[in-house]
Amino acid sequence: MIPREQYMQRIRPFIGNELIKILTGMRRSGKSVMLDLIKDELRGQGISDDNFISFNFESLANTKFCNARALYGELSRRIASISGKSYLFFDEIQEVTDWERCINSARVDFNCDIYITGSNAHLLSTELATYLGGRYTEFVIYPFSFQEYLIGRKQTATRIDPAKEFHSYLELGGMPFLINLHEEREASLQYLRDVYSSVILKDIIKRNKIRDVDLLERIITYVMANIGHTFSARSISNYFKSENRRVAPETVLNYIRACCDAFLFCKLRREDLVGKRILSVNEKYYLVDHGIRQAVYGGNNRDIDQLLENIVCIELIRRGYNVTIGKAGEQEIDFVAERADKKLYVQVCYLLSSPETIAREFGAYKPIRDHFPKYVISMDEFDMSRDGIKHQNIRDFLLAKAWD
């Protein structure tokens, strides 16, 4: 297993206490492995495997426990034979009917520490707010960062070139299983298409009872083509109208929201940096794993500027920052990232290849008068920092332990 210490640092303080630990994220992003890493952590604290009770609800072996009463009955039976605290692990809990009632009862009735995973944000957040309000903490698990990707590659290769590996990461993304298929590009793309199909079928179509699958796929393709670009549900509706297909903006919005709930996309709002308010129009959308775009839509190497922006966006979110798009007058800042008392601004481009590009990227910060760190990130190998604004190669930015 590849250690994912970034997540363990956040989870560790909650191990052993009464709060239910919720691990959410896209299918195949590594949630099940995180449960195994948590078990290793517990073993290191002297907890015996005899105190672990685990269910993976994607397995047919657990189909008979996919309703709250049956699962509670099985828990009661197993916990009765355990001495001391029980550690309960439920993988893909959303497959269990009325699961939230069972989990809440287990929390109340048993001496236990509970960990669950799920692949649908709306389902989890809605039910947890209703039945477990204030008694849980949630961690979103994303596909591998570039740093985690390199750690995985070092386990399978005797020698690696980070620059070359980044080009592979840029095209195929960071879904953990791809480490096993690194030398097989076509197999990697097939795997990503299968993951996409699973997300579409199980977490979007099935859970939202979507009937017009063709429309859903067309909307997804539109968003994939326009990652990092501002657009509205109405603009998509107008696009379909130009193709002689009438689609209400509300339908478009509902379909995109379902994709966000399934962790296919994440939405960033725009923030007026002068007026200190969130703007309600023209959000931007990014893919949680950019490799799926290559498998389904293609063009990652062609649209490299969009992909670099996507990678930086997800890295900021992965590290726990609240990220918005900054607007200061006529200028726009790609990302404004805040976490606790930390804040930074990030501009992303492909290459600083001309005086005009340099002026545009660095000049975007002119209206910003505070002293928080300001970055320009690109593929350039030479440091072009100036006027207190830091320039970094994207690999160095992604591999940095902290930004200041």
mmCIF file of N, CA, C and O in Angstrom, residues 193-255:
data_model
loop_
_atom_site.group_PDB
_atom_site.id
_atom_site.type_symbol
_atom_site.label_atom_id
_atom_site.label_comp_id
_atom_site.label_asym_id
_atom_site.label_seq_id
_atom_site.Cartn_x
_atom_site.Cartn_y
_atom_site.Cartn_z
ATOM 1 N N ARG A 193 -12.076 4.472 -18.603
ATOM 2 C CA ARG A 193 -13.417 4.460 -19.199
ATOM 3 C C ARG A 193 -14.367 3.609 -18.365
ATOM 4 O O ARG A 193 -15.546 3.959 -18.203
ATOM 5 N N ASP A 194 -13.865 2.514 -17.821
ATOM 6 C CA ASP A 194 -14.701 1.655 -16.986
ATOM 7 C C ASP A 194 -15.079 2.357 -15.681
ATOM 8 O O ASP A 194 -16.212 2.226 -15.201
ATOM 9 N N VAL A 195 -14.130 3.076 -15.089
ATOM 10 C CA VAL A 195 -14.430 3.844 -13.876
ATOM 11 C C VAL A 195 -15.500 4.885 -14.178
ATOM 12 O O VAL A 195 -16.474 5.051 -13.427
ATOM 13 N N TYR A 196 -15.321 5.587 -15.283
ATOM 14 C CA TYR A 196 -16.301 6.609 -15.699
ATOM 15 C C TYR A 196 -17.684 5.983 -15.864
ATOM 16 O O TYR A 196 -18.686 6.521 -15.365
ATOM 17 N N SER A 197 -17.757 4.843 -16.531
ATOM 18 C CA SER A 197 -19.039 4.178 -16.742
ATOM 19 C C SER A 197 -19.685 3.790 -15.422
ATOM 20 O O SER A 197 -20.910 3.907 -15.251
ATOM 21 N N SER A 198 -18.881 3.340 -14.481
ATOM 22 C CA SER A 198 -19.391 2.951 -13.176
ATOM 23 C C SER A 198 -19.949 4.158 -12.423
ATOM 24 O O SER A 198 -21.023 4.091 -11.812
ATOM 25 N N VAL A 199 -19.226 5.267 -12.475
ATOM 26 C CA VAL A 199 -19.692 6.491 -11.821
ATOM 27 C C VAL A 199 -21.002 6.955 -12.457
ATOM 28 O O VAL A 199 -21.965 7.301 -11.768
ATOM 29 N N ILE A 200 -21.029 6.968 -13.797
ATOM 30 C CA ILE A 200 -22.218 7.414 -14.516
ATOM 31 C C ILE A 200 -23.421 6.538 -14.176
ATOM 32 O O ILE A 200 -24.505 7.037 -13.841
ATOM 33 N N LEU A 201 -23.241 5.218 -14.230
ATOM 34 C CA LEU A 201 -24.367 4.301 -14.041
ATOM 35 C C LEU A 201 -24.829 4.255 -12.594
ATOM 36 O O LEU A 201 -26.019 4.421 -12.302
ATOM 37 N N LYS A 202 -23.895 4.033 -11.660
ATOM 38 C CA LYS A 202 -24.278 3.770 -10.271
ATOM 39 C C LYS A 202 -24.520 5.036 -9.456
ATOM 40 O O LYS A 202 -25.425 5.077 -8.613
ATOM 41 N N ASP A 203 -23.695 6.052 -9.659
ATOM 42 C CA ASP A 203 -23.748 7.214 -8.776
ATOM 43 C C ASP A 203 -24.475 8.411 -9.374
ATOM 44 O O ASP A 203 -24.752 9.375 -8.667
ATOM 45 N N ILE A 204 -24.759 8.379 -10.663
ATOM 46 C CA ILE A 204 -25.458 9.512 -11.276
ATOM 47 C C ILE A 204 -26.817 9.068 -11.823
ATOM 48 O O ILE A 204 -27.863 9.519 -11.356
ATOM 49 N N ILE A 205 -26.811 8.158 -12.789
ATOM 50 C CA ILE A 205 -28.067 7.754 -13.432
ATOM 51 C C ILE A 205 -28.989 7.040 -12.448
ATOM 52 O O ILE A 205 -30.149 7.419 -12.262
ATOM 53 N N LYS A 206 -28.468 6.008 -11.792
ATOM 54 C CA LYS A 206 -29.292 5.186 -10.912
ATOM 55 C C LYS A 206 -29.798 5.978 -9.712
ATOM 56 O O LYS A 206 -30.987 5.944 -9.391
ATOM 57 N N ARG A 207 -28.926 6.723 -9.068
ATOM 58 C CA ARG A 207 -29.308 7.400 -7.832
ATOM 59 C C ARG A 207 -30.187 8.616 -8.072
ATOM 60 O O ARG A 207 -30.925 9.037 -7.188
ATOM 61 N N ASN A 208 -30.075 9.207 -9.268
ATOM 62 C CA ASN A 208 -30.886 10.382 -9.572
ATOM 63 C C ASN A 208 -32.035 10.085 -10.519
ATOM 64 O O ASN A 208 -32.734 10.998 -10.950
ATOM 65 N N LYS A 209 -32.189 8.779 -10.839
ATOM 66 C CA LYS A 209 -33.293 8.337 -11.707
ATOM 67 C C LYS A 209 -33.335 9.140 -13.011
ATOM 68 O O LYS A 209 -34.390 9.610 -13.444
ATOM 69 N N ILE A 210 -32.176 9.304 -13.616
ATOM 70 C CA ILE A 210 -32.064 10.060 -14.869
ATOM 71 C C ILE A 210 -32.491 9.176 -16.033
ATOM 72 O O ILE A 210 -31.993 8.061 -16.196
ATOM 73 N N ARG A 211 -33.375 9.693 -16.845
ATOM 74 C CA ARG A 211 -33.889 8.930 -17.989
ATOM 75 C C ARG A 211 -33.188 9.295 -19.288
ATOM 76 O O ARG A 211 -32.982 8.442 -20.153
ATOM 77 N N ASP A 212 -32.849 10.562 -19.447
ATOM 78 C CA ASP A 212 -32.224 11.009 -20.695
ATOM 79 C C ASP A 212 -30.709 10.884 -20.573
ATOM 80 O O ASP A 212 -29.998 11.860 -20.309
ATOM 81 N N VAL A 213 -30.214 9.663 -20.745
ATOM 82 C CA VAL A 213 -28.786 9.384 -20.577
ATOM 83 C C VAL A 213 -27.963 10.092 -21.642
ATOM 84 O O VAL A 213 -26.865 10.587 -21.372
ATOM 85 N N ASP A 214 -28.494 10.171 -22.842
ATOM 86 C CA ASP A 214 -27.775 10.847 -23.921
ATOM 87 C C ASP A 214 -27.542 12.315 -23.581
ATOM 88 O O ASP A 214 -26.442 12.848 -23.784
ATOM 89 N N LEU A 215 -28.544 12.982 -23.031
ATOM 90 C CA LEU A 215 -28.395 14.378 -22.634
ATOM 91 C C LEU A 215 -27.351 14.519 -21.528
ATOM 92 O O LEU A 215 -26.503 15.419 -21.567
ATOM 93 N N LEU A 216 -27.410 13.628 -20.547
ATOM 94 C CA LEU A 216 -26.421 13.658 -19.473
ATOM 95 C C LEU A 216 -25.004 13.574 -20.027
ATOM 96 O O LEU A 216 -24.122 14.369 -19.657
ATOM 97 N N GLU A 217 -24.764 12.625 -20.920
ATOM 98 C CA GLU A 217 -23.427 12.449 -21.467
ATOM 99 C C GLU A 217 -22.992 13.652 -22.308
ATOM 100 O O GLU A 217 -21.819 14.029 -22.307
ATOM 101 N N ARG A 218 -23.932 14.283 -22.995
ATOM 102 C CA ARG A 218 -23.602 15.482 -23.773
ATOM 103 C C ARG A 218 -23.224 16.643 -22.853
ATOM 104 O O ARG A 218 -22.304 17.408 -23.147
ATOM 105 N N ILE A 219 -23.935 16.768 -21.742
ATOM 106 C CA ILE A 219 -23.614 17.830 -20.779
ATOM 107 C C ILE A 219 -22.242 17.586 -20.164
ATOM 108 O O ILE A 219 -21.425 18.509 -20.018
ATOM 109 N N ILE A 220 -21.961 16.332 -19.813
ATOM 110 C CA ILE A 220 -20.655 15.998 -19.247
ATOM 111 C C ILE A 220 -19.548 16.322 -20.239
ATOM 112 O O ILE A 220 -18.506 16.890 -19.879
ATOM 113 N N THR A 221 -19.762 15.983 -21.509
ATOM 114 C CA THR A 221 -18.768 16.283 -22.541
ATOM 115 C C THR A 221 -18.540 17.784 -22.662
ATOM 116 O O THR A 221 -17.397 18.250 -22.793
ATOM 117 N N TYR A 222 -19.617 18.554 -22.598
ATOM 118 C CA TYR A 222 -19.492 20.013 -22.665
ATOM 119 C C TYR A 222 -18.646 20.539 -21.508
ATOM 120 O O TYR A 222 -17.756 21.373 -21.698
ATOM 121 N N VAL A 223 -18.926 20.050 -20.302
ATOM 122 C CA VAL A 223 -18.174 20.519 -19.131
ATOM 123 C C VAL A 223 -16.710 20.105 -19.247
ATOM 124 O O VAL A 223 -15.800 20.893 -18.953
ATOM 125 N N MET A 224 -16.455 18.873 -19.688
ATOM 126 C CA MET A 224 -15.076 18.413 -19.848
ATOM 127 C C MET A 224 -14.317 19.290 -20.851
ATOM 128 O O MET A 224 -13.136 19.599 -20.650
ATOM 129 N N ALA A 225 -14.998 19.683 -21.918
ATOM 130 C CA ALA A 225 -14.349 20.513 -22.931
ATOM 131 C C ALA A 225 -14.056 21.905 -22.416
ATOM 132 O O ALA A 225 -13.151 22.584 -22.923
ATOM 133 N N ASN A 226 -14.799 22.340 -21.389
ATOM 134 C CA ASN A 226 -14.692 23.715 -20.917
ATOM 135 C C ASN A 226 -14.185 23.829 -19.482
ATOM 136 O O ASN A 226 -14.470 24.822 -18.806
ATOM 137 N N ILE A 227 -13.439 22.828 -19.008
ATOM 138 C CA ILE A 227 -12.904 22.936 -17.654
ATOM 139 C C ILE A 227 -12.030 24.190 -17.549
ATOM 140 O O ILE A 227 -11.260 24.514 -18.445
ATOM 141 N N GLY A 228 -12.212 24.908 -16.453
ATOM 142 C CA GLY A 228 -11.438 26.122 -16.247
ATOM 143 C C GLY A 228 -12.005 27.342 -16.939
ATOM 144 O O GLY A 228 -11.457 28.434 -16.805
ATOM 145 N N HIS A 229 -13.110 27.180 -17.695
ATOM 146 C CA HIS A 229 -13.759 28.309 -18.363
ATOM 147 C C HIS A 229 -15.064 28.632 -17.644
ATOM 148 O O HIS A 229 -15.772 27.723 -17.200
ATOM 149 N N THR A 230 -15.369 29.883 -17.529
ATOM 150 C CA THR A 230 -16.634 30.254 -16.901
ATOM 151 C C THR A 230 -17.782 30.029 -17.883
ATOM 152 O O THR A 230 -17.674 30.330 -19.062
ATOM 153 N N PHE A 231 -18.855 29.461 -17.366
ATOM 154 C CA PHE A 231 -20.079 29.301 -18.155
ATOM 155 C C PHE A 231 -21.235 29.111 -17.193
ATOM 156 O O PHE A 231 -21.042 28.875 -15.990
ATOM 157 N N SER A 232 -22.417 29.223 -17.694
ATOM 158 C CA SER A 232 -23.615 29.076 -16.881
ATOM 159 C C SER A 232 -24.496 27.977 -17.459
ATOM 160 O O SER A 232 -24.312 27.538 -18.596
ATOM 161 N N ALA A 233 -25.476 27.557 -16.654
ATOM 162 C CA ALA A 233 -26.431 26.562 -17.142
ATOM 163 C C ALA A 233 -27.185 27.109 -18.352
ATOM 164 O O ALA A 233 -27.488 26.367 -19.295
ATOM 165 N N ARG A 234 -27.447 28.405 -18.355
ATOM 166 C CA ARG A 234 -28.152 28.995 -19.495
ATOM 167 C C ARG A 234 -27.302 28.954 -20.757
ATOM 168 O O ARG A 234 -27.808 28.724 -21.859
ATOM 169 N N SER A 235 -25.990 29.170 -20.615
ATOM 170 C CA SER A 235 -25.130 29.129 -21.803
ATOM 171 C C SER A 235 -25.097 27.725 -22.394
ATOM 172 O O SER A 235 -25.053 27.557 -23.618
ATOM 173 N N ILE A 236 -25.135 26.697 -21.539
ATOM 174 C CA ILE A 236 -25.194 25.320 -22.044
ATOM 175 C C ILE A 236 -26.539 25.079 -22.721
ATOM 176 O O ILE A 236 -26.619 24.451 -23.791
ATOM 177 N N SER A 237 -27.606 25.575 -22.105
ATOM 178 C CA SER A 237 -28.934 25.443 -22.694
ATOM 179 C C SER A 237 -28.979 26.096 -24.073
ATOM 180 O O SER A 237 -29.538 25.522 -25.023
ATOM 181 N N ASN A 238 -28.361 27.266 -24.192
ATOM 182 C CA ASN A 238 -28.331 27.961 -25.488
ATOM 183 C C ASN A 238 -27.492 27.186 -26.507
ATOM 184 O O ASN A 238 -27.809 27.177 -27.703
ATOM 185 N N TYR A 239 -26.435 26.541 -26.024
ATOM 186 C CA TYR A 239 -25.605 25.730 -26.918
ATOM 187 C C TYR A 239 -26.427 24.582 -27.515
ATOM 188 O O TYR A 239 -26.393 24.326 -28.725
ATOM 189 N N PHE A 240 -27.195 23.912 -26.673
ATOM 190 C CA PHE A 240 -28.028 22.813 -27.182
ATOM 191 C C PHE A 240 -29.126 23.339 -28.100
ATOM 192 O O PHE A 240 -29.511 22.677 -29.074
ATOM 193 N N LYS A 241 -29.630 24.530 -27.786
ATOM 194 C CA LYS A 241 -30.653 25.134 -28.635
ATOM 195 C C LYS A 241 -30.113 25.372 -30.043
ATOM 196 O O LYS A 241 -30.820 25.181 -31.031
ATOM 197 N N SER A 242 -28.806 25.766 -30.112
ATOM 198 C CA SER A 242 -28.191 25.986 -31.427
ATOM 199 C C SER A 242 -28.065 24.677 -32.205
ATOM 200 O O SER A 242 -27.894 24.688 -33.426
ATOM 201 N N GLU A 243 -28.130 23.543 -31.496
ATOM 202 C CA GLU A 243 -28.094 22.235 -32.140
ATOM 203 C C GLU A 243 -29.495 21.632 -32.253
ATOM 204 O O GLU A 243 -29.654 20.423 -32.383
ATOM 205 N N ASN A 244 -30.494 22.528 -32.160
ATOM 206 C CA ASN A 244 -31.905 22.138 -32.321
ATOM 207 C C ASN A 244 -32.369 21.150 -31.258
ATOM 208 O O ASN A 244 -33.144 20.221 -31.532
ATOM 209 N N ARG A 245 -31.897 21.355 -30.045
ATOM 210 C CA ARG A 245 -32.354 20.524 -28.933
ATOM 211 C C ARG A 245 -32.678 21.425 -27.745
ATOM 212 O O ARG A 245 -31.814 22.137 -27.242
ATOM 213 N N ARG A 246 -33.912 21.410 -27.309
ATOM 214 C CA ARG A 246 -34.352 22.287 -26.223
ATOM 215 C C ARG A 246 -34.120 21.611 -24.870
ATOM 216 O O ARG A 246 -34.616 20.513 -24.622
ATOM 217 N N VAL A 247 -33.362 22.301 -24.028
ATOM 218 C CA VAL A 247 -33.073 21.808 -22.679
ATOM 219 C C VAL A 247 -33.196 22.976 -21.714
ATOM 220 O O VAL A 247 -32.566 24.027 -21.918
ATOM 221 N N ALA A 248 -33.995 22.813 -20.690
ATOM 222 C CA ALA A 248 -34.176 23.888 -19.715
ATOM 223 C C ALA A 248 -32.906 24.072 -18.893
ATOM 224 O O ALA A 248 -32.254 23.083 -18.517
ATOM 225 N N PRO A 249 -32.529 25.325 -18.588
ATOM 226 C CA PRO A 249 -31.348 25.566 -17.744
ATOM 227 C C PRO A 249 -31.414 24.826 -16.412
ATOM 228 O O PRO A 249 -30.389 24.356 -15.908
ATOM 229 N N GLU A 250 -32.609 24.693 -15.846
ATOM 230 C CA GLU A 250 -32.749 23.993 -14.570
ATOM 231 C C GLU A 250 -32.362 22.518 -14.703
ATOM 232 O O GLU A 250 -31.757 21.936 -13.802
ATOM 233 N N THR A 251 -32.714 21.905 -15.836
ATOM 234 C CA THR A 251 -32.319 20.512 -16.079
ATOM 235 C C THR A 251 -30.808 20.393 -16.181
ATOM 236 O O THR A 251 -30.202 19.477 -15.602
ATOM 237 N N VAL A 252 -30.196 21.313 -16.901
ATOM 238 C CA VAL A 252 -28.735 21.317 -17.017
ATOM 239 C C VAL A 252 -28.102 21.417 -15.635
ATOM 240 O O VAL A 252 -27.174 20.673 -15.291
ATOM 241 N N LEU A 253 -28.617 22.348 -14.831
ATOM 242 C CA LEU A 253 -28.064 22.556 -13.494
ATOM 243 C C LEU A 253 -28.213 21.307 -12.629
ATOM 244 O O LEU A 253 -27.286 20.924 -11.905
ATOM 245 N N ASN A 254 -29.353 20.646 -12.710
ATOM 246 C CA ASN A 254 -29.577 19.434 -11.919
ATOM 247 C C ASN A 254 -28.621 18.319 -12.341
ATOM 248 O O ASN A 254 -28.103 17.583 -11.488
ATOM 249 N N TYR A 255 -28.377 18.175 -13.636
ATOM 250 C CA TYR A 255 -27.484 17.128 -14.111
ATOM 251 C C TYR A 255 -26.041 17.408 -13.669
ATOM 252 O O TYR A 255 -25.322 16.489 -13.248
#
